[in-house]
Amino acid sequence: MPRWAMVIDIDKCTGCQACVLACKAENNIPAVSREESARGRSISWMRILHEVEGEYPDVRLRFIPRPCMHCDNPPCTKVCPVMATYKDRDGIVAQIYPRCIGCRFCMAACPYTVKYFNWHTYEMPNLQQRMHNPDVSVRTKGVVEKCTFCHHRLQRAHDEARRQGRPLEAGSYTTACSQTCPTGAIRFGDLDDRDSEVARLAKSPRAFRLLAELGTQPKVIYLTERDRHAT
Amino acid sequence: MRPDAPTLELDLALINPIVKTSRTFFIAAAFLLLVILWANLAYRSQLVEGLGVTGLNQPVSWGFYITNFVFFIGISHAGTLISAILRIAQAEWRRPITRMAEVITVVVLFLGAVNIIFDLGRPDRALNVIYWGRYQSPLLWDVTSITTYLTASTIYLYLPLIPDVAILRDRVSRFNWLYRILALGWRGTERQEKVLQRAIAIMAIVVIPVAVSVHSVVSFVFSMTLQPMWHSTIFGPYFVVGAIFSGIAALIIAMVVVRKVYHLEAYMKPIHFNYLSLLLLIMSLLWFYFTFAEYLTGYYGGEPEEMKVFWAKLTGDFAPFFWSMVLCNFFIPVLILSFRRTRTILGALLASSTVVIGMWIERFIIIVPTLSHPRLPHAAAIYLPSLVEWAMFAGSIATFILLYMVFTKLFPIISLWEIQEGREVGLRHMEERVRAYLPSTPTPSSQV
């Protein structure tokens, strides 16, 4: 069974937000009005975090694309009272929207703040409605949602493999964000396949995981910047 | 405790509130109903539009409702726990207090549970907790513990009510059918009395560990996560101490009001308030000790994520809340209750009022600052409760007061038969007990 994982090279990220938009289009994420957004109600499964290090004149700004970490030891699934969020057989932390009671315990427990709540029934603008991805269910008000590693694409890859009577191949699917990233900063693949790009990158000395000290074992691995001043 | 005991007439004042109802009662009830109606409209809008009508957001996804839930469940420790401990300790001064405390528990516990429903994004799916319940989630521990406590404390309220209901059945014509059913054919025979005493004694013991478990698992909702200033091992006992603390304060307030409204000065004397005030004082010191230990440990370790929340509370956005909490829960009550001159009924009322406010702030200050300071960089988050949340808060309190008022109109708010028992049996027992403590006086024959 593959262990789907993502490697994000911070050195290559330009903060262009293409991954954020690709994710929204792919996963039918509603646009939220300006006022609601100012109140902290926007939904963005993929978000570019800004980290400022140091003080002027010695400042460094870093962009950190942040999807769900799909932890191997997820703090969010433990606390869900109804198993509406759980780690599925592909190792992906999934959400069951029709079962979620909206208690938001998973939101409180996630150290990466990747969970989003549907505060209203969000109305899709006409244009967006016509672009609906039929593979992804839309969410009702009152439930929690988050990045699924484009799970519907994996399901399609599973179906395809079954139809052709072959096992699921490594690299048979990728997420929308990784597909879209113009600098190739986001790589996606099977961590257990030693020949895969993500497995190779994960072993890089530049590799680190966000809040690794919490023991959540994220399957999103970051690569730090290279030292540009070294000669 | 036999209903036909000759001294019954002495305590008939306790039935007065049931027989006579003043106009003030109806005015107050109408006002409370208005507040409840307001809360109903507010909840309706929340049901239609979603939780967006609250001030909640990302990352502050828990606010007033969860604060109220923890606060109400805390107050619920007033009753059953205090009453059970006093009963087991055979504190004779408990007699006019126990019922008043037990009613608080049952009513407020129900409201605490209801506040969790308010907080759900999909209240229509609340029963999924039973269909799909996972015991790994602390929320399931809450559901289990709170329903057990609600059941146990309702039984514990009902049992000592039976002999009083029998008195009402024989004397009051209004709602006689209700009293007839609830009295369960009580005649006060020796056997019935024995069974009842035994049942009360068993429930008094059963209810204590259940009560302790309730606020422990409420705290576990927070402390089982990895979040800064939630993930703390002392949260269980800290919450239990806070719960008993706010419970005693609520009890004192209820006593002062009931005493004044129903002219029961003869039953609730300064000495009762003095004893309860001393208990409140002890709990205040204990609360301060726990708070001090909790914050010092966090501060000394200096873990950066903890420090973000720590300073937000002590000097940052939440400082006004934090320091008013310390003032309300420690400085004011300790100052008032330490001295005999100020430890009066009025003093107890003042101290209790600040404690109730302070404990509400404590719950708030535990929940919100942690959520508004997530570990990863995040846009500054503020949480301001909306009018809907205020309405629900006011509605909850109004419901509490109304249900409490209605109870006093149906049943004696002071246990009639237990006062009677005190007059007869209690006095004798006390004397026997004190004799048992003393060295036995040597009889002439044993001296050689």
XYZ file of C-alpha atoms in Angstrom:
679
model
C 0.000 0.000 0.000
C 1.559 3.328 -0.997
C 2.101 6.016 1.615
C 1.023 9.174 -0.123
C 3.147 12.140 0.829
C 4.055 15.621 -0.278
C 7.398 17.350 -0.371
C 7.342 21.139 -0.484
C 10.558 22.935 -1.378
C 10.417 26.299 0.378
C 13.403 27.391 -1.672
C 11.337 27.145 -4.838
C 8.117 28.689 -3.526
C 7.531 32.185 -4.870
C 4.309 32.714 -2.950
C 2.342 33.062 -6.203
C -0.816 31.438 -4.720
C -1.421 29.288 -7.822
C -1.703 26.198 -5.596
C -4.271 27.975 -3.413
C -6.482 28.790 -6.381
C -6.043 25.398 -8.019
C -7.127 23.782 -4.772
C -10.204 25.987 -4.504
C -11.289 25.219 -8.048
C -10.589 21.514 -7.737
C -12.372 21.015 -4.428
C -15.408 23.269 -4.869
C -14.312 25.558 -2.082
C -16.750 28.445 -1.783
C -15.623 32.015 -2.118
C -16.404 33.993 1.022
C -17.418 37.646 1.003
C -14.892 40.289 1.917
C -16.623 41.039 5.234
C -16.811 37.399 6.239
C -13.206 36.918 5.244
C -12.167 39.820 7.464
C -13.951 38.034 10.304
C -11.794 34.965 9.798
C -14.352 32.861 7.963
C -12.523 32.260 4.671
C -11.864 28.668 3.712
C -8.561 27.744 2.150
C -7.449 24.134 2.333
C -4.097 25.214 0.996
C -2.779 28.414 2.506
C 0.504 30.250 2.086
C 1.853 31.118 5.509
C 4.202 34.057 5.816
C 7.019 33.758 8.259
C 9.170 36.769 8.968
C 12.512 36.047 10.547
C 14.733 38.661 12.132
C 14.368 42.427 12.158
C 15.214 45.163 9.720
C 17.782 45.338 8.101
C 18.449 41.654 8.583
C 15.043 40.319 7.577
C 14.054 37.181 5.842
C 10.560 36.442 4.572
C 9.584 32.886 3.979
C 6.531 31.451 2.240
C 5.280 28.170 3.601
C 2.483 26.517 1.609
C 0.403 24.686 4.176
C -2.006 21.905 3.205
C -3.246 19.306 5.695
C -0.217 17.438 7.041
C -1.999 14.071 6.849
C -0.240 13.045 10.040
C 0.475 9.393 10.641
C -0.451 10.134 14.242
C -3.198 12.726 13.797
C -4.365 14.631 16.899
C -7.634 15.513 15.162
C -8.945 12.003 14.482
C -8.411 10.981 18.103
C -10.811 13.556 19.454
C -13.643 13.191 16.934
C -16.650 11.817 18.819
C -18.333 10.270 15.778
C -15.445 9.165 13.547
C -16.263 11.844 11.002
C -12.533 12.343 10.595
C -10.261 9.317 10.425
C -7.149 7.948 8.763
C -8.225 5.818 5.804
C -6.480 2.776 4.346
C -4.394 5.007 2.073
C -3.045 6.862 5.113
C -5.009 9.948 4.171
C -6.805 11.825 6.934
C -10.346 11.949 5.583
C -13.557 13.743 6.507
C -17.066 12.272 6.393
C -19.211 15.336 5.828
C -22.643 13.714 6.248
C -21.673 12.392 9.669
C -19.927 15.447 11.152
C -21.903 16.999 14.024
C -19.977 20.270 13.854
C -18.558 20.213 17.383
C -15.257 21.638 16.060
C -13.198 19.572 18.503
C -10.879 18.557 15.619
C -10.310 22.238 14.818
C -9.321 22.899 18.404
C -7.029 19.868 18.486
C -5.174 20.387 15.185
C -1.838 22.097 15.898
C -1.550 23.154 12.237
C -4.976 24.909 12.087
C -5.838 23.197 8.797
C -9.474 22.513 9.607
C -12.185 24.839 8.336
C -15.763 25.217 9.387
C -18.776 26.089 7.244
C -20.149 29.024 9.201
C -22.932 29.607 6.664
C -24.452 27.933 3.683
C -22.093 29.447 1.184
C -23.567 30.475 -2.078
C -21.435 29.913 -5.080
C -21.209 32.740 -7.585
C -22.749 31.742 -10.891
C -19.449 31.303 -12.620
C -18.024 29.125 -9.902
C -21.166 27.041 -9.871
C -20.659 26.210 -13.535
C -17.134 25.091 -12.757
C -18.187 22.650 -10.065
C -16.039 19.564 -9.942
C -18.542 16.689 -10.034
C -16.103 14.378 -8.226
C -16.072 16.428 -5.022
C -19.121 16.724 -2.800
C -20.087 20.203 -1.663
C -20.386 20.756 2.056
C -23.407 21.945 3.955
C -23.324 24.565 6.687
C -22.199 23.373 10.079
C -19.575 20.804 9.117
C -15.782 20.795 9.172
C -13.710 20.357 6.031
C -10.053 20.327 5.046
C -7.504 19.210 2.464
C -7.989 15.595 1.399
C -4.830 15.180 -0.720
C -7.320 15.308 -3.619
C -8.676 11.993 -2.522
C -11.173 11.877 -5.403
C -8.239 11.707 -7.815
C -6.856 8.743 -5.927
C -10.225 7.046 -6.122
C -10.255 7.592 -9.840
C -6.757 6.126 -10.113
C -7.916 3.121 -8.073
C -10.890 2.651 -10.410
C -8.719 2.943 -13.472
C -6.264 0.354 -12.160
C -9.069 -2.014 -11.260
C -10.627 -1.642 -14.690
C -7.349 -2.520 -16.350
C -6.760 -5.345 -13.908
C -3.420 -4.048 -12.631
C -2.258 -2.901 -9.216
C -2.197 0.814 -8.479
C 1.023 2.213 -9.857
C 3.175 4.682 -8.021
C 2.829 8.115 -9.505
C -0.592 7.286 -10.828
C -2.059 10.408 -9.323
C -1.082 13.798 -8.077
C -2.836 16.584 -6.238
C -4.157 19.742 -7.876
C -1.696 21.962 -6.028
C 1.300 19.933 -7.048
C 0.078 19.741 -10.634
C -0.316 23.500 -10.794
C 2.817 24.761 -9.031
C 4.770 26.625 -11.730
C 8.144 26.216 -10.047
C 7.677 22.580 -9.170
C 7.994 23.338 -5.471
C 5.260 20.859 -4.531
C 6.004 17.214 -5.299
C 3.610 14.403 -4.576
C 4.049 10.655 -4.523
C 4.601 7.458 -2.602
C 6.957 7.710 0.350
C 7.367 3.940 0.561
C 8.538 3.641 -3.039
C 12.292 4.081 -2.725
C 12.675 5.183 -6.327
C 10.044 7.892 -6.135
C 10.997 11.524 -6.164
C 9.307 12.258 -2.845
C 11.127 9.403 -1.107
C 14.423 10.712 -2.435
C 13.669 14.317 -1.452
C 12.431 13.262 1.982
C 15.915 11.961 2.720
C 17.538 15.265 1.798
C 19.502 16.964 4.584
C 17.251 19.948 3.942
C 14.125 17.966 4.861
C 12.122 18.853 7.973
C 8.573 18.507 9.163
C 6.429 21.238 10.679
C 6.141 20.970 14.485
C 7.851 17.582 14.295
C 8.457 17.781 18.052
C 4.757 17.153 18.674
C 5.076 13.598 17.410
C 2.278 13.928 14.894
C 4.448 12.431 12.096
C 3.245 14.589 9.217
C 3.346 13.210 5.685
C 4.042 16.681 4.329
C 7.785 17.212 4.296
C 9.433 20.582 3.763
C 12.830 21.398 2.300
C 14.537 24.466 3.781
C 16.157 27.155 1.669
C 19.609 26.633 0.309
C 22.322 28.920 1.586
C 22.709 31.436 -1.213
C 25.781 33.073 0.255
C 27.847 29.936 0.353
C 30.411 29.820 -2.396
C -40.383 12.626 60.490
C -43.858 11.190 60.669
C -46.228 13.580 58.962
C -48.526 13.480 61.970
C -45.758 14.411 64.386
C -46.948 17.055 66.823
C -44.199 19.473 65.869
C -45.191 19.673 62.206
C -47.081 22.895 62.795
C -43.804 24.515 63.861
C -42.374 24.319 60.372
C -45.437 24.972 58.267
C -43.874 28.270 57.169
C -41.923 26.128 54.737
C -45.111 25.272 52.861
C -46.169 28.916 52.591
C -44.420 29.577 49.261
C -46.413 26.699 47.756
C -49.749 27.840 49.076
C -49.386 31.556 48.534
C -48.019 33.203 45.406
C -47.458 36.929 45.238
C -47.837 39.143 42.200
C -44.105 39.750 42.146
C -43.646 36.096 41.259
C -45.722 36.429 38.112
C -44.067 39.698 37.116
C -40.644 38.119 37.528
C -41.736 35.015 35.639
C -43.106 37.108 32.782
C -39.868 39.029 32.535
C -37.834 35.831 32.487
C -40.091 34.379 29.813
C -39.434 37.454 27.683
C -35.691 36.890 27.980
C -36.179 33.228 27.090
C -38.261 34.225 24.084
C -35.442 36.508 22.960
C -32.989 33.604 23.241
C -35.381 31.427 21.266
C -35.475 33.928 18.431
C -31.697 34.121 18.535
C -31.358 30.360 18.327
C -33.850 30.263 15.485
C -31.674 32.618 13.483
C -28.658 30.456 14.253
C -30.469 27.342 13.084
C -31.491 29.012 9.841
C -28.266 30.783 9.004
C -25.641 28.660 10.686
C -23.061 29.393 13.353
C -21.965 32.357 11.250
C -24.346 34.483 13.309
C -21.974 34.091 16.263
C -18.643 35.854 16.628
C -16.755 32.592 16.244
C -14.159 32.216 13.525
C -11.015 30.481 12.466
C -9.052 29.870 14.692
C -11.274 30.863 17.645
C -13.804 28.142 16.962
C -15.016 27.862 20.554
C -16.322 30.816 22.523
C -19.323 31.722 24.640
C -21.218 28.445 24.301
C -18.324 26.302 25.438
C -17.484 28.806 28.181
C -21.079 28.641 29.400
C -21.060 24.871 29.175
C -17.987 24.595 31.397
C -19.291 27.316 33.712
C -22.763 25.800 34.197
C -21.424 22.314 34.695
C -19.082 23.858 37.265
C -21.934 25.500 39.159
C -23.683 22.141 39.202
C -21.110 20.965 41.717
C -22.843 23.214 44.199
C -25.428 20.946 44.932
C -25.116 17.341 44.946
C -21.461 17.292 45.913
C -21.735 19.756 48.791
C -24.957 18.238 50.018
C -23.518 14.715 49.822
C -20.350 15.635 51.683
C -22.294 17.428 54.419
C -24.654 14.480 54.750
C -21.851 11.940 55.008
C -19.995 14.141 57.494
C -23.284 14.342 59.452
C -22.982 18.103 59.606
C -26.164 19.049 61.402
C -26.220 22.557 59.919
C -26.791 21.051 56.475
C -30.512 20.572 57.034
C -31.879 23.816 55.556
C -29.268 23.849 52.789
C -29.190 20.471 51.096
C -32.320 20.708 48.988
C -31.539 24.185 47.754
C -28.169 22.911 46.611
C -29.535 19.776 44.959
C -32.050 21.727 42.876
C -29.269 23.980 41.571
C -27.374 20.904 40.399
C -30.175 19.337 38.446
C -31.326 22.537 36.740
C -27.903 23.909 35.903
C -26.557 20.584 34.700
C -29.367 20.370 32.219
C -28.506 23.867 30.991
C -24.842 22.971 30.646
C -25.722 20.049 28.437
C -28.053 22.231 26.374
C -25.262 24.736 25.773
C -23.263 22.004 24.048
C -26.170 21.526 21.670
C -26.169 25.291 20.984
C -22.533 24.954 20.001
C -23.056 22.177 17.459
C -22.930 23.079 13.800
C -25.378 20.269 13.103
C -27.594 19.831 16.186
C -29.844 17.617 14.057
C -27.041 15.069 14.077
C -26.409 15.170 17.827
C -27.528 11.560 18.151
C -24.619 10.486 15.939
C -22.736 10.585 19.212
C -24.679 7.456 20.109
C -24.854 5.822 16.663
C -21.200 6.402 15.809
C -19.763 7.191 19.252
C -16.035 6.620 19.703
C -14.791 6.248 23.253
C -11.358 7.559 22.245
C -12.897 11.030 22.117
C -13.071 12.966 25.399
C -16.419 14.277 24.182
C -17.877 10.811 24.663
C -16.487 10.773 28.200
C -18.393 14.012 28.759
C -21.608 12.592 27.377
C -21.317 9.531 29.597
C -20.272 11.338 32.723
C -22.803 14.143 32.460
C -25.777 11.880 31.756
C -24.758 9.702 34.698
C -24.462 12.725 36.943
C -27.775 14.130 35.771
C -29.493 10.829 36.497
C -27.779 10.335 39.844
C -28.390 13.866 41.050
C -32.032 13.746 39.984
C -32.506 10.584 42.038
C -30.569 12.190 44.856
C -32.854 15.207 44.735
C -35.964 13.075 44.538
C -35.319 10.626 47.365
C -35.276 13.132 50.233
C -38.249 14.824 48.601
C -40.568 11.853 49.093
C -41.593 12.457 52.744
C -42.171 16.135 51.976
C -44.291 15.295 48.963
C -46.365 13.059 51.234
C -46.950 16.007 53.550
C -48.081 18.103 50.586
C -50.307 15.280 49.349
C -52.117 15.356 52.678
C -52.393 19.134 52.944
C -52.338 20.872 49.577
C -55.150 20.480 47.083
C -53.472 22.197 44.105
C -51.530 19.680 41.992
C -52.649 16.984 44.410
C -52.511 14.390 41.620
C -48.830 15.203 41.113
C -48.030 14.817 44.799
C -50.008 11.601 44.964
C -47.911 10.092 42.174
C -44.577 11.390 43.453
C -45.186 10.380 47.073
C -45.046 6.709 46.013
C -47.465 5.784 48.764
C -45.271 7.145 51.513
C -46.816 6.721 54.975
C -43.699 7.096 57.098
C -43.704 3.561 58.437
C -40.589 2.380 60.156
C -39.665 0.117 57.254
C -40.153 2.887 54.693
C -37.991 5.205 56.745
C -35.255 2.634 57.003
C -35.258 1.986 53.262
C -35.261 5.698 52.476
C -32.414 6.514 54.850
C -30.392 3.709 53.379
C -31.098 4.776 49.796
C -30.108 8.363 50.571
C -26.906 7.185 52.230
C -25.995 5.041 49.217
C -26.733 7.820 46.724
C -24.737 10.321 48.786
C -21.688 8.120 48.370
C -22.312 7.204 44.721
C -22.770 10.788 43.674
C -19.377 12.034 44.902
C -17.096 10.124 42.506
C -19.542 10.822 39.689
C -19.406 14.557 40.412
C -15.612 14.511 40.515
C -15.520 12.624 37.232
C -17.805 15.151 35.562
C -15.566 18.153 35.833
C -12.447 16.090 35.308
C -13.646 14.929 31.916
C -14.837 18.430 31.078
C -11.262 19.585 31.640
C -9.964 16.629 29.608
C -11.647 18.082 26.516
C -8.940 20.731 26.700
C -6.038 18.999 28.379
C -6.029 15.958 26.075
C -5.123 18.150 23.112
C -1.559 19.309 22.482
C -2.440 22.998 22.596
C -0.363 25.423 24.657
C -1.763 26.090 28.164
C -4.416 23.400 27.702
C -2.124 20.401 27.724
C -1.697 20.332 31.493
C -1.817 17.470 33.939
C -3.434 19.468 36.739
C -6.445 20.443 34.650
C -8.665 17.707 36.093
C -8.307 18.658 39.768
C -8.022 22.358 38.859
C -11.425 22.236 37.177
C -12.981 20.246 40.013
C -11.735 22.760 42.583
C -13.017 25.643 40.471
C -16.337 23.878 40.072
C -16.871 23.377 43.797
C -15.719 26.959 44.359
C -18.256 28.466 41.941
C -20.863 25.987 43.181
C -20.654 27.174 46.777
C -20.829 30.780 45.589
C -23.965 30.078 43.557
C -25.487 28.272 46.516
C -24.886 31.228 48.835
C -26.515 33.595 46.330
C -29.536 31.302 45.984
C -29.832 31.069 49.764
C -29.732 34.834 50.252
C -32.413 35.339 47.607
C -34.725 32.568 48.818
C -34.339 33.671 52.425
C -35.277 37.234 51.537
C -38.122 36.448 49.128
C -39.856 33.800 51.237
C -38.991 35.293 54.649
C -37.158 32.203 55.820
C -34.775 34.088 58.105
C -35.633 31.695 60.907
C -34.214 28.768 58.959
C -31.191 30.262 57.236
C -29.354 31.924 60.050
C -26.102 33.864 60.064
C -24.373 30.735 61.322
C -25.206 28.838 58.138
C -23.776 31.643 56.050
C -20.759 31.787 58.306
C -19.978 28.105 57.752
C -20.532 28.314 54.010
C -18.423 31.473 53.870
C -15.574 29.640 55.531
C -15.899 26.854 52.963
C -15.875 29.469 50.203
C -12.784 31.057 51.719
C -10.966 27.731 51.769
C -11.916 27.057 48.156
C -10.720 30.529 47.176
C -7.304 29.844 48.685
C -7.217 26.441 47.040
C -8.187 27.959 43.701
C -5.393 30.496 44.004
C -2.911 27.757 44.801
C -3.903 25.776 41.707
C -3.838 28.851 39.474
C -0.457 29.871 40.824
C 1.006 26.393 40.323
C -0.396 26.196 36.807
C 0.915 29.542 35.617
C 4.267 29.364 37.372
C 5.031 25.970 35.818
C 4.207 27.278 32.359
C 6.214 30.454 32.874
C 9.299 28.804 34.327
C 9.565 26.292 31.479
C 9.289 29.207 29.069
C 8.300 27.120 26.062
C 7.755 29.743 23.315
C 4.273 28.583 22.316
C 3.159 28.542 25.956
C 4.655 31.974 26.436
C 2.636 33.467 23.581
C -0.575 32.490 25.360
C 0.826 33.260 28.809
C 1.708 36.874 27.986
C -1.520 37.387 26.067
C -3.261 36.635 29.336
C -1.012 38.513 31.735
C -0.158 41.653 29.769
C -1.731 41.297 26.318
C -5.234 41.454 24.899
C -6.689 39.286 27.636
C -5.040 41.052 30.580
C -8.228 42.881 31.679
C -9.997 39.524 31.900
C -7.116 37.793 33.617
C -6.641 40.399 36.329
C -10.344 40.831 36.997
C -10.487 37.058 37.398
C -7.723 37.183 40.023
C -9.458 40.094 41.725
C -12.884 38.425 41.719
C -11.764 34.944 42.673
C -9.062 35.719 45.174
C -8.500 39.233 46.464
C -12.119 40.315 46.998
C -13.452 37.083 48.571
C -10.371 36.581 50.743
C -10.496 40.163 51.928
C -14.200 39.985 52.767
C -14.340 36.487 54.210
C -11.180 36.488 56.321
C -12.542 38.828 58.925
C -15.413 38.039 61.209
C -16.661 41.623 60.992
C -17.162 41.443 57.230
C -18.113 37.772 57.090
C -21.782 38.688 57.325
C -24.634 37.614 55.099
C -24.131 40.722 52.997
C -20.408 40.046 52.862
C -21.022 36.468 51.799
C -23.380 37.662 49.078
C -20.842 40.170 47.764
C -18.001 37.667 47.791
C -20.151 34.995 46.144
C -21.243 37.354 43.396
C -17.676 38.238 42.492
C -16.690 34.564 42.611
C -19.439 33.580 40.192
C -18.355 36.337 37.802
C -14.697 35.504 38.313
C -15.212 31.817 37.629
C -17.063 32.587 34.415
C -14.111 34.731 33.331
C -11.768 31.898 34.299
C -13.520 29.503 31.926
C -13.403 32.119 29.184
C -9.733 32.896 29.765
C -8.855 29.219 29.600
C -10.655 28.602 26.329
C -10.224 31.639 24.077
C -6.584 32.839 24.411
C -5.214 29.392 23.551
C -7.351 29.207 20.432
C -6.496 32.729 19.310
C -2.774 31.960 19.413
C -2.252 28.985 17.120
C 1.241 27.591 16.730
C 1.667 28.336 13.048
C 1.746 31.950 11.827
C -1.804 33.161 11.494
C -3.581 36.425 10.900
C -4.426 38.153 14.175
C -7.655 36.688 15.445
C -10.095 38.461 17.661
C -13.252 37.037 19.103
C -16.158 39.261 19.968
C -19.361 37.474 20.920
C -22.336 38.489 18.803
C -25.749 39.548 20.045
C -26.974 36.012 19.409
C -24.449 34.590 21.844
C -25.359 37.175 24.471
C -29.030 36.330 23.998
C -28.342 32.635 24.489
C -26.309 33.386 27.604
C -29.080 35.568 29.052
C -31.662 32.966 28.046
C -29.742 30.216 29.815
C -29.557 32.199 33.028
C -33.234 33.192 32.772
C -34.209 29.554 32.251
C -32.238 28.612 35.328
C -33.915 31.220 37.502
C -37.371 30.400 36.144
C -37.041 26.652 36.710
C -35.705 27.305 40.193
C -38.648 29.603 40.946
C -41.125 27.051 39.660
C -39.559 24.400 41.856
C -40.067 26.539 44.950
C -43.738 26.810 44.012
C -44.179 23.051 43.750
C -42.009 21.693 46.540
C -40.627 22.990 49.831
C -37.245 24.537 49.062
C -36.120 23.599 52.550
C -36.484 19.972 53.467
C -39.366 19.962 55.926
C -38.956 16.472 57.311
C -35.222 16.851 57.688
C -35.683 19.995 59.783
C -38.194 18.036 61.853
C -35.783 15.160 62.106
C -33.153 17.634 63.312
C -35.468 18.851 66.046
C -36.069 15.336 67.285
C -33.378 12.850 66.280
C -30.562 15.230 65.381
C -30.366 16.799 68.792
C -30.214 13.435 70.505
C -27.599 12.107 68.082
C -25.430 15.150 68.586
C -25.379 14.648 72.306
C -24.624 10.953 71.928
C -21.871 11.723 69.461
C -20.156 14.263 71.659
C -20.361 11.798 74.527
C -18.734 9.163 72.341
C -15.810 11.486 71.583
C -15.051 12.081 75.260
C -13.149 9.690 77.539
C -15.718 7.619 79.368
C -16.286 8.758 82.918
C -14.978 6.048 85.197
C -17.760 4.446 87.166
C -17.145 4.021 90.942
C -17.099 0.235 90.658
C -14.233 0.197 88.139
C -12.026 2.145 90.548
C -10.272 -0.149 92.886
